[in-house]
Short mmCIF file of C-alpha atoms in Angstrom, two decimals:
data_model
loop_
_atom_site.label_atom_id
_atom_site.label_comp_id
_atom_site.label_asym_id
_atom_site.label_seq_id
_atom_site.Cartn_x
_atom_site.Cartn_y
_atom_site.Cartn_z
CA UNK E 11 0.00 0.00 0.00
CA UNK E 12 1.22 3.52 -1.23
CA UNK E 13 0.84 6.07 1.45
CA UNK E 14 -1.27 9.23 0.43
CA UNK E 15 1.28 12.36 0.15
CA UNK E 16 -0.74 15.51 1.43
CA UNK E 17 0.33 18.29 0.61
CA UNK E 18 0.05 21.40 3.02
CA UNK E 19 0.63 25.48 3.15
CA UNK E 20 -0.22 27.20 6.90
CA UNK E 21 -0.94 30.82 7.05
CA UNK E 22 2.08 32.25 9.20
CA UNK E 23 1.39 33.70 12.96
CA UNK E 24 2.52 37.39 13.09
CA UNK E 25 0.47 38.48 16.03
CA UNK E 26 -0.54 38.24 19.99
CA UNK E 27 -4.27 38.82 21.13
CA UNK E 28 -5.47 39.97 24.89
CA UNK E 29 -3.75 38.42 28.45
CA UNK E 30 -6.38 36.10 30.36
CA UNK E 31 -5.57 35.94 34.31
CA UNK E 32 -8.16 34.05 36.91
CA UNK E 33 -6.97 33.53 40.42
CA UNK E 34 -6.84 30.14 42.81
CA UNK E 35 -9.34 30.42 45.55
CA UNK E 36 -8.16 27.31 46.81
CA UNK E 37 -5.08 26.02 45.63
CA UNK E 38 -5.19 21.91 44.58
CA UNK E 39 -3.44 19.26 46.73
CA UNK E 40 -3.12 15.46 46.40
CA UNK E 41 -6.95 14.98 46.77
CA UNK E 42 -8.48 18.63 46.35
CA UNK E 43 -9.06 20.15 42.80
CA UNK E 44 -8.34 23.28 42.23
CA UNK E 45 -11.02 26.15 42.87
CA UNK E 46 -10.92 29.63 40.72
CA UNK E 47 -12.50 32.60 41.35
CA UNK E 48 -15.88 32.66 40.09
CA UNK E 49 -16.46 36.18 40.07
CA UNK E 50 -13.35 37.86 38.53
CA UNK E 51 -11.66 36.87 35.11
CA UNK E 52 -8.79 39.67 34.24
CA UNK E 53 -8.53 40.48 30.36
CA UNK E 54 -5.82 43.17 29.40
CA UNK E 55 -4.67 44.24 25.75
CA UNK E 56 -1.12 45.19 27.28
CA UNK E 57 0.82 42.03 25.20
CA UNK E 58 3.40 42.39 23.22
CA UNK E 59 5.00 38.89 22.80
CA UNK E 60 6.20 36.01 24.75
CA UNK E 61 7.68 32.96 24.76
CA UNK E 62 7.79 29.84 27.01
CA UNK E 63 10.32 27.54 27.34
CA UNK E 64 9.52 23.65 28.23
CA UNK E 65 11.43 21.64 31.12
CA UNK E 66 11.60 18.29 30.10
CA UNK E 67 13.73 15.05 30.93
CA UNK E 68 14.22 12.26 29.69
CA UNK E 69 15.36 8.78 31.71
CA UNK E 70 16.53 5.91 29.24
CA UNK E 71 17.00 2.35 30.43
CA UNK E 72 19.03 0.54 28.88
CA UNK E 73 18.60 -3.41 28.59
CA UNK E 74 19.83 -6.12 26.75
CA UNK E 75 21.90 -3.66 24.72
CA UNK E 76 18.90 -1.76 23.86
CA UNK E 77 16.92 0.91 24.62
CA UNK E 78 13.74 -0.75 26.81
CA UNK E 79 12.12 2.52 28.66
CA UNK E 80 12.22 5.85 27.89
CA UNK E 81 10.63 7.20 31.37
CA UNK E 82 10.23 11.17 29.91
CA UNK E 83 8.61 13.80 32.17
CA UNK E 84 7.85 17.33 31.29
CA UNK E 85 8.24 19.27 34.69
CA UNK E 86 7.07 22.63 33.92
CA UNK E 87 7.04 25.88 31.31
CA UNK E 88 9.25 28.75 32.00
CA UNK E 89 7.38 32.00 30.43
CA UNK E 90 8.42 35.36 29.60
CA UNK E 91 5.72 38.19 28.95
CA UNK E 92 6.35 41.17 27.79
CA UNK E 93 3.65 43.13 28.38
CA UNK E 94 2.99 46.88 29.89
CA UNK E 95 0.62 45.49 32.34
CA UNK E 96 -1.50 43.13 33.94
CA UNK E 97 -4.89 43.80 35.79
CA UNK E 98 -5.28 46.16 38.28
CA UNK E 99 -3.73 43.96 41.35
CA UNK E 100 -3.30 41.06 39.52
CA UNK E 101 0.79 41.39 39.47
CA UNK E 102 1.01 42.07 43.23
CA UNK E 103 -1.45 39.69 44.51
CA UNK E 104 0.45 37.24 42.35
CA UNK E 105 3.90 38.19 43.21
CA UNK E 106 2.74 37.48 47.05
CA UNK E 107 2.47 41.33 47.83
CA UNK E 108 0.62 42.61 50.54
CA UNK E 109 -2.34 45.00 49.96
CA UNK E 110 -2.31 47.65 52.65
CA UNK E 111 -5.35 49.78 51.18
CA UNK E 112 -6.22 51.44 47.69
CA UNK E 113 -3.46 50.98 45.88
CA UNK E 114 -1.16 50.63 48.24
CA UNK E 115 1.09 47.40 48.40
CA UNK E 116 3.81 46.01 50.66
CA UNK E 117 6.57 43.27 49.76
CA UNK E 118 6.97 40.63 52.99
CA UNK E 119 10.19 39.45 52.97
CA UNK E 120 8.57 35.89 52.43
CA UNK E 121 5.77 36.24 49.77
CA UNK E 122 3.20 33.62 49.68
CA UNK E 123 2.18 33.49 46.18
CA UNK E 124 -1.24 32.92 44.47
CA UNK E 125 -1.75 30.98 41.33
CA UNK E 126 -3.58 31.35 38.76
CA UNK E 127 -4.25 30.20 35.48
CA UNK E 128 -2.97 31.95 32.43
CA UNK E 129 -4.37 32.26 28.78
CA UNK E 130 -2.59 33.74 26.03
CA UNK E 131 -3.64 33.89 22.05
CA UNK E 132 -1.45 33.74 19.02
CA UNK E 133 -3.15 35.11 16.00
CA UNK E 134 -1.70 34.14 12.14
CA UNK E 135 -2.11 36.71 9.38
CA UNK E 136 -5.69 35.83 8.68
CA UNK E 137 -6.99 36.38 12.36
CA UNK E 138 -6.91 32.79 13.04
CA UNK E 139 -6.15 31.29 16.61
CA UNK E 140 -4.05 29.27 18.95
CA UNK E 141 -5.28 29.06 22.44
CA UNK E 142 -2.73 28.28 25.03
CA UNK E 143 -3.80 27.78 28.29
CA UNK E 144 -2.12 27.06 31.32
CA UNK E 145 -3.74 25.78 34.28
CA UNK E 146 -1.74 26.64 37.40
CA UNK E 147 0.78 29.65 37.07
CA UNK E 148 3.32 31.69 39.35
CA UNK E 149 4.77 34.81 39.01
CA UNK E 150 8.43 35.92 40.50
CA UNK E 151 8.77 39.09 42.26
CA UNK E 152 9.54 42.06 39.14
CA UNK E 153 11.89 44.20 38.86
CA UNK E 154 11.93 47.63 40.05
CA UNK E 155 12.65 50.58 37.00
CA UNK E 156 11.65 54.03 35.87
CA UNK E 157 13.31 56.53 33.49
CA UNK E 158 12.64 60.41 32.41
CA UNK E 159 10.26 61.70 29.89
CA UNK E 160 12.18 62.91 26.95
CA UNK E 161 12.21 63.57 23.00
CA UNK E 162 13.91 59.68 22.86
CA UNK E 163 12.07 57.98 24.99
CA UNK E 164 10.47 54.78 24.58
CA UNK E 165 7.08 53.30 26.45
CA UNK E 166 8.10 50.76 29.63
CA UNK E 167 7.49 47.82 28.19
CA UNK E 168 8.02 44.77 31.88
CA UNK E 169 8.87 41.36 32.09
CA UNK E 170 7.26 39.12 33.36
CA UNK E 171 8.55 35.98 34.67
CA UNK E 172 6.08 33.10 34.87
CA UNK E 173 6.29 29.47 35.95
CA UNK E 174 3.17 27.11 34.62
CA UNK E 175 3.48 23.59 36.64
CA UNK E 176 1.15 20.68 36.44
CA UNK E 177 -1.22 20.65 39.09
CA UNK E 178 -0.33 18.37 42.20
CA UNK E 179 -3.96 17.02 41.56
CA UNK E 180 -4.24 14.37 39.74
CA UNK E 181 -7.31 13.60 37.72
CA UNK E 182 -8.12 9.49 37.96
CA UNK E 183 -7.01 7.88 34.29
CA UNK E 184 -5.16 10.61 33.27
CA UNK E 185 -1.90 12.50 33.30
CA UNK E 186 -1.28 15.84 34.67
CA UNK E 187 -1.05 18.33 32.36
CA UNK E 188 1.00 21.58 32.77
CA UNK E 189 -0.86 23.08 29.87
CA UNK E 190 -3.37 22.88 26.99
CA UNK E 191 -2.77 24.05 23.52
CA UNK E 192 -6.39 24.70 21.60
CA UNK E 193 -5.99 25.41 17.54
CA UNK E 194 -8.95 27.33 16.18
CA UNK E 195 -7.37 28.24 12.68
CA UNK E 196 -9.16 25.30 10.98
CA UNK E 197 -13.11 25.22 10.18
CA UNK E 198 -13.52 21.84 11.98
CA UNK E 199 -12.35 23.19 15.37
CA UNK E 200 -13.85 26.41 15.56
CA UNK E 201 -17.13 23.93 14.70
CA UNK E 202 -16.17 21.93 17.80
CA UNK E 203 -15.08 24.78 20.31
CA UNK E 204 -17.23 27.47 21.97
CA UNK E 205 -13.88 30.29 21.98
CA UNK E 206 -15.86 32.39 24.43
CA UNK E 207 -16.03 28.82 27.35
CA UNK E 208 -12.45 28.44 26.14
CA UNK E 209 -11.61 32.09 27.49
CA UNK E 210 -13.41 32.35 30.83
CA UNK E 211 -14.01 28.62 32.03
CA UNK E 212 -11.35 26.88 33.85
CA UNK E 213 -9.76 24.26 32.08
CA UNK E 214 -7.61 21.87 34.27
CA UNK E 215 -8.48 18.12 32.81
CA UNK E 216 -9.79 16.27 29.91
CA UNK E 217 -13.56 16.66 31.66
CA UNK E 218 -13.05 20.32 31.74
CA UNK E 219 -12.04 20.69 28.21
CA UNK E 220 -14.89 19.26 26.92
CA UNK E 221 -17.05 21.40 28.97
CA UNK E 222 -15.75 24.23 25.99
CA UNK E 223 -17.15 22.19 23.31
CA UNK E 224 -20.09 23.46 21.26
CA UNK E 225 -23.60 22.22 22.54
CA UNK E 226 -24.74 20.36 19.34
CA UNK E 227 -28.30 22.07 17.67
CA UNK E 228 -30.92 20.29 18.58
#
C-alpha cells in the first residue's frame, strides 16, 4: 500500500491577542481540585510577545543492549511576557504582595504566592487562533525601573517571569497536564469549540475541556 502524500501550506502567525488571568481560591493538593475565582476573570490588551520555554527530561533504560524505557517527564514551562501590564492587582497579589489599602502594596520578605491560570492567544495573518492555556501559574517578584520623559524615549514595556506547573492534583485515568494548547485556525475546530467557554471557564483536565465544546443544535 502507497501512502497518500498531502500536501500542506499554513498561514504564518505574526500576532498576539489579549492576556487572560483568573486567580486560585483554593489552591489543589493530592486529593483537592483546584477552585478559581468565580467572580473575577482579568482580560488586558497590554501584550506584546512572549515565549515559554519547556522543562523536560528524559530517563533511558538501557537493557539487553537496547533501549527498553524511555521514562520522559515534562516538569514545567518557563514564560516570559512582555507586556505593559496586567490587571489592576493582579501582578502584586500574584507576586505574594501585601495589599495595605487602595493601591497601596507592601513586599513581605517571604511572599506567599497565588496561582492562577494563564491564557494567552497567538493570531496568524488571517486572524486565526491558537489558544494556550495554562492551568496553574506563578509569578516571581519584578523588577523595580523608571526613566525620564524625553524627546527619545520609549514606552516601559516589563517582564514578566512566569512558571506554569502541572497541578499536584491528579485527575483518575489521566496524566497531569502543565498546559493545553487549543488550535482554532481550521473550520472543523472552531465547529467543535465554543472560543468564548475556552476564554473564561477553567480548564484543568480532559472533563473540563470538553465542557468548551459546542452544545450540538438540537
Amino acid at each position: 500500500m502507497v501512502a497518500e502524500r498531502k500536501y500542506e501550506k499554513k498561514v504564518v502567525f505574526n500576532g498576539v491577542e489579549n492576556i487572560y488571568t483568573r486567580f486560585m481560591t483554593t489552591e489543589d493538593n493530592g486529593t483537592v481540585e483546584p477552585v478559581y475565582d468565580a467572580t473575577e476573570i482579568s482580560e488586558v490588551p497590554s501584550l506584546q510577545d512572549f515565549d515559554g520555554t519547556v522543562e523536560f527530561s528524559e530517563d533511558p533504560l538501557y537493557l539487553s543492549n537496547v533501549i527498553h524505557d524511555n521514562d520522559a517527564i515534562v516538569t514545567a514551562v518557563n514564560i516570559n511576557i512582555n507586556a505593559a501590564y496586567l490587571g489592576t492587582g493582579v501582578a502584586e497579589k500574584a507576586q505574594g504582595m501585601i495589599e495595605e489599602g487602595a493601591g497601596a502594596w507592601s513586599m513581605p520578605t517571604s511572599p506567599n504566592k497565588v496561582p492562577f491560570s494563564l491564557t494567552l492567544i497567538e493570531t496568524d495573518k488571517q486572524d486565526g487562533e491558537v489558544i494556550w492555556i495554562f492551568p496553574k501559574a506563578t509569578l516571581s517578584p519584578m523588577n523595580i525601573a523608571g526613566a525620564t520623559r524625553n524627546a527619545g524615549a520609549t514606552n516601559k514595556i516589563p517582564t514578566h517571569t512566569i512558571r506554569a506547573l502541572p497541578l499536584t492534583y491528579k485527575t483518575s485515568g489521566e496524566p497531569r497536564k502543565p498546559y493545553f494548547k487549543i488550535d482554532l485556525t481550521t473550520e472543523e475546530a472552531q465547529a467543535e469549540w465554543d472560543r468564548e467557554k475556552l476564554l473564561t471557564m477553567p480548564i484543568y483536565n480532559s472533563a473540563t475541556l470538553a465542557a468548551c465544546k459546542n452544545v450540538p443544535a438540537g
